[in-house]
C-alpha positions as semicolon CSV with decimal commas, in nm:
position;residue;x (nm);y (nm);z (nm)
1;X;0,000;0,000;0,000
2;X;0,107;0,304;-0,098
3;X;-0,021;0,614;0,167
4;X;0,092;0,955;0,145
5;X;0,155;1,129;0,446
6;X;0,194;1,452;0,514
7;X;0,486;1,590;0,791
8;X;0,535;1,916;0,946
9;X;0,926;1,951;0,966
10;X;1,120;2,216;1,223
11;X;1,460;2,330;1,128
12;X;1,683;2,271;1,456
13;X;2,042;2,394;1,484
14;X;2,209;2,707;1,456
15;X;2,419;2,976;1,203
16;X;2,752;2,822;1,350
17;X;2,651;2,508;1,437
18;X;2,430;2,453;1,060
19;X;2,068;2,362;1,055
20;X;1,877;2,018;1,010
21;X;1,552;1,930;0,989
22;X;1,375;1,666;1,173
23;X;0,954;1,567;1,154
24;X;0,774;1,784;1,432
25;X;0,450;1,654;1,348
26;X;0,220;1,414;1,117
27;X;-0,018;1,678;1,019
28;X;-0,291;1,412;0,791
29;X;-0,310;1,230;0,574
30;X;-0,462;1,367;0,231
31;X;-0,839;1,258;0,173
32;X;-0,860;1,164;0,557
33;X;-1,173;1,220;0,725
34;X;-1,059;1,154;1,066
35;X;-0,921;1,497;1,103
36;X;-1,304;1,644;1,056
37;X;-1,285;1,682;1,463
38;X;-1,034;1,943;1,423
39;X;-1,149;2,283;1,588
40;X;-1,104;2,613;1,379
41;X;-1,079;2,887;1,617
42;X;-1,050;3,244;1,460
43;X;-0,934;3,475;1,754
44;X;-0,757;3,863;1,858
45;X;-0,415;3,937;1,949
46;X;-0,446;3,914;2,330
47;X;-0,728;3,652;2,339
48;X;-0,670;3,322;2,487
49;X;-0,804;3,009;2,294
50;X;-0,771;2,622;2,301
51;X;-0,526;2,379;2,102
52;X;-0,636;2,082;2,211
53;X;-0,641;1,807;2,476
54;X;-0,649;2,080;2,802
55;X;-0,414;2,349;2,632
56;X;-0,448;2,721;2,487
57;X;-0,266;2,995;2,419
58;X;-0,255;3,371;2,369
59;X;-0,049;3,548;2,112
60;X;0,049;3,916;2,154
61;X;0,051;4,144;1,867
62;X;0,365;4,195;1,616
63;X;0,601;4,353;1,716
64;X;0,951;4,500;1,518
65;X;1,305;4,298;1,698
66;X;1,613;4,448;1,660
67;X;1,909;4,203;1,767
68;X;2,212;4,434;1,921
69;X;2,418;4,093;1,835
70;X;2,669;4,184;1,492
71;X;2,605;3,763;1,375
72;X;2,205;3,767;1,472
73;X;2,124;4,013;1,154
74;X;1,849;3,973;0,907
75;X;1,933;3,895;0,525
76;X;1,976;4,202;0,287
77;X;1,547;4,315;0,253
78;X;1,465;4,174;0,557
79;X;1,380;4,219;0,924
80;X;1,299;4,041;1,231
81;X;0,912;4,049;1,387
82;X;0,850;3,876;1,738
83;X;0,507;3,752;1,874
84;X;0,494;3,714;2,249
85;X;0,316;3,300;2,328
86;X;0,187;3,249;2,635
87;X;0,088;2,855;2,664
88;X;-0,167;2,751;2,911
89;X;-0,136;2,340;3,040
90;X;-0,501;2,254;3,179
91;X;-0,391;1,878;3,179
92;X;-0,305;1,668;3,454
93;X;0,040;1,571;3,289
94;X;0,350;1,768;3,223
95;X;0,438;1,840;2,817
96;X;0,652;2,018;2,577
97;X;0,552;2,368;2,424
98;X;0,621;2,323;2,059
99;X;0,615;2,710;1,951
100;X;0,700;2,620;1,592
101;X;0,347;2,557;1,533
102;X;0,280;2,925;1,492
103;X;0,350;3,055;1,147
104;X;0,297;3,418;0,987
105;X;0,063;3,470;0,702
106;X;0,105;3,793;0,454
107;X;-0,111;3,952;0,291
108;X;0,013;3,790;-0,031
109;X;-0,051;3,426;0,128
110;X;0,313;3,364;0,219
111;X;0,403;3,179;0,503
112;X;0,676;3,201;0,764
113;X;0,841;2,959;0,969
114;X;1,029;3,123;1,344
115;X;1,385;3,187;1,280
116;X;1,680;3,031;1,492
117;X;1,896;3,299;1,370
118;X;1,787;3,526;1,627
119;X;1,559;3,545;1,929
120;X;1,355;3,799;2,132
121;X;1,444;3,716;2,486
122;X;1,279;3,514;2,652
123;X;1,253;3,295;2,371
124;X;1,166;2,901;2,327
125;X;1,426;2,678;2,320
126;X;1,251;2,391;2,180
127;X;1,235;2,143;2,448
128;X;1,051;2,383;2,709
129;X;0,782;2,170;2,937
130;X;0,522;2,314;3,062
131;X;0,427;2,168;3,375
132;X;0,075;2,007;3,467
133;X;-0,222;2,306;3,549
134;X;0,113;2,535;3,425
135;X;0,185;2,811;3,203
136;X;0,471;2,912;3,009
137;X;0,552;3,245;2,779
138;X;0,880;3,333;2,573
139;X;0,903;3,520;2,242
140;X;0,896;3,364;1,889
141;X;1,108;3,552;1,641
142;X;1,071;3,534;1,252
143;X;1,228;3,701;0,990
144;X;1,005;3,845;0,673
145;X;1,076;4,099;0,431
146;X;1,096;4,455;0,512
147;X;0,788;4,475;0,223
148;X;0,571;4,240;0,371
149;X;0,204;4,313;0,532
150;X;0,140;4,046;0,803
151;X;-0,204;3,975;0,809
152;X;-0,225;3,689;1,092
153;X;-0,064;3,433;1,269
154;X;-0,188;3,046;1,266
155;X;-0,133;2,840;1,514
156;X;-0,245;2,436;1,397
157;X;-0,153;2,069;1,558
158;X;-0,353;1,799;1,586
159;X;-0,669;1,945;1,716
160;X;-0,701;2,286;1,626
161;X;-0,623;2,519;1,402
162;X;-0,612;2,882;1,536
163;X;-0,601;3,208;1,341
164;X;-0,503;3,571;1,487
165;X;-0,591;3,807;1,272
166;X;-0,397;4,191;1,298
């Protein structure tokens, strides 16, 4: 049998270090029916909403990042935005955040992935737990180009898919 599957992959690793990408997530599989459960949550900068299984979040609005580090510079065109994440654990069981679920949308449909070139402190580092009935809030950093109109973030896993319109 023959199944296609599709992955969400997160780039790990650093500028000095180099990057690699590993599978995050098994987002569906295409023609699946089982993912119909799924909430889609449309929501405000500020507002806090569910992911899933005892979690939500809140996501702050944009906001411009200037690194004061000479190596932690945007490309040529570009510039760094942050988003603040606050993750809220309901659940009776400890778990990793996994911030890279939150993209940026433009106004022209692109999408953007955070950046591990540089980070609004306090940022994620990838492996952050949030403890059970916890909470947990860092900065996610991404860089875009100086042109671009971000429209909304979009937050998806498993069980939800959240949009946060600006």
């Amino acid at each position: 049998i023959n199944v296609p599957i599709q992955f969400k992959f997160v780039q790990e690793g650093n500028y000095l270090k180099g990057y690699s990408w590993k599978i995050n997530e098994v987002i569906g599989i295409p023609g699946d029916n089982s993912s119909t459960n799924k909430s889609e949550t449309t929501a405000k900068p500020g507002e806090k909403v569910s992911i899933g299984e005892g979690w939500s979040i809140i996501v702050s609005s944009l906001s411009d990042y200037t690194s004061t580090n000479e190596f932690e510079q945007p490309d040529d065109g570009n510039k760094f935005v942050a988003v603040e994440l606050q993750y809220f654990n309901d659940s009776d069981k400890s778990d990793t955040a996994n911030p890279s679920n939150l993209t940026l949308r433009d106004s022209d449909g692109h999408s953007y992935d955070m950046t591990f070139m540089a980070s609004k402190k306090p940022d994620f580092t990838g492996s952050d737990t949030v403890t059970a009935k916890g909470t947990l809030k860092g900065w996610v950093t991404y860089e875009v180009p100086k042109t671009a109109t971000i429209t909304k973030s979009v937050y998806a896993n498993s069980y939800a898919t959240v949009t946060i319109n600006y």
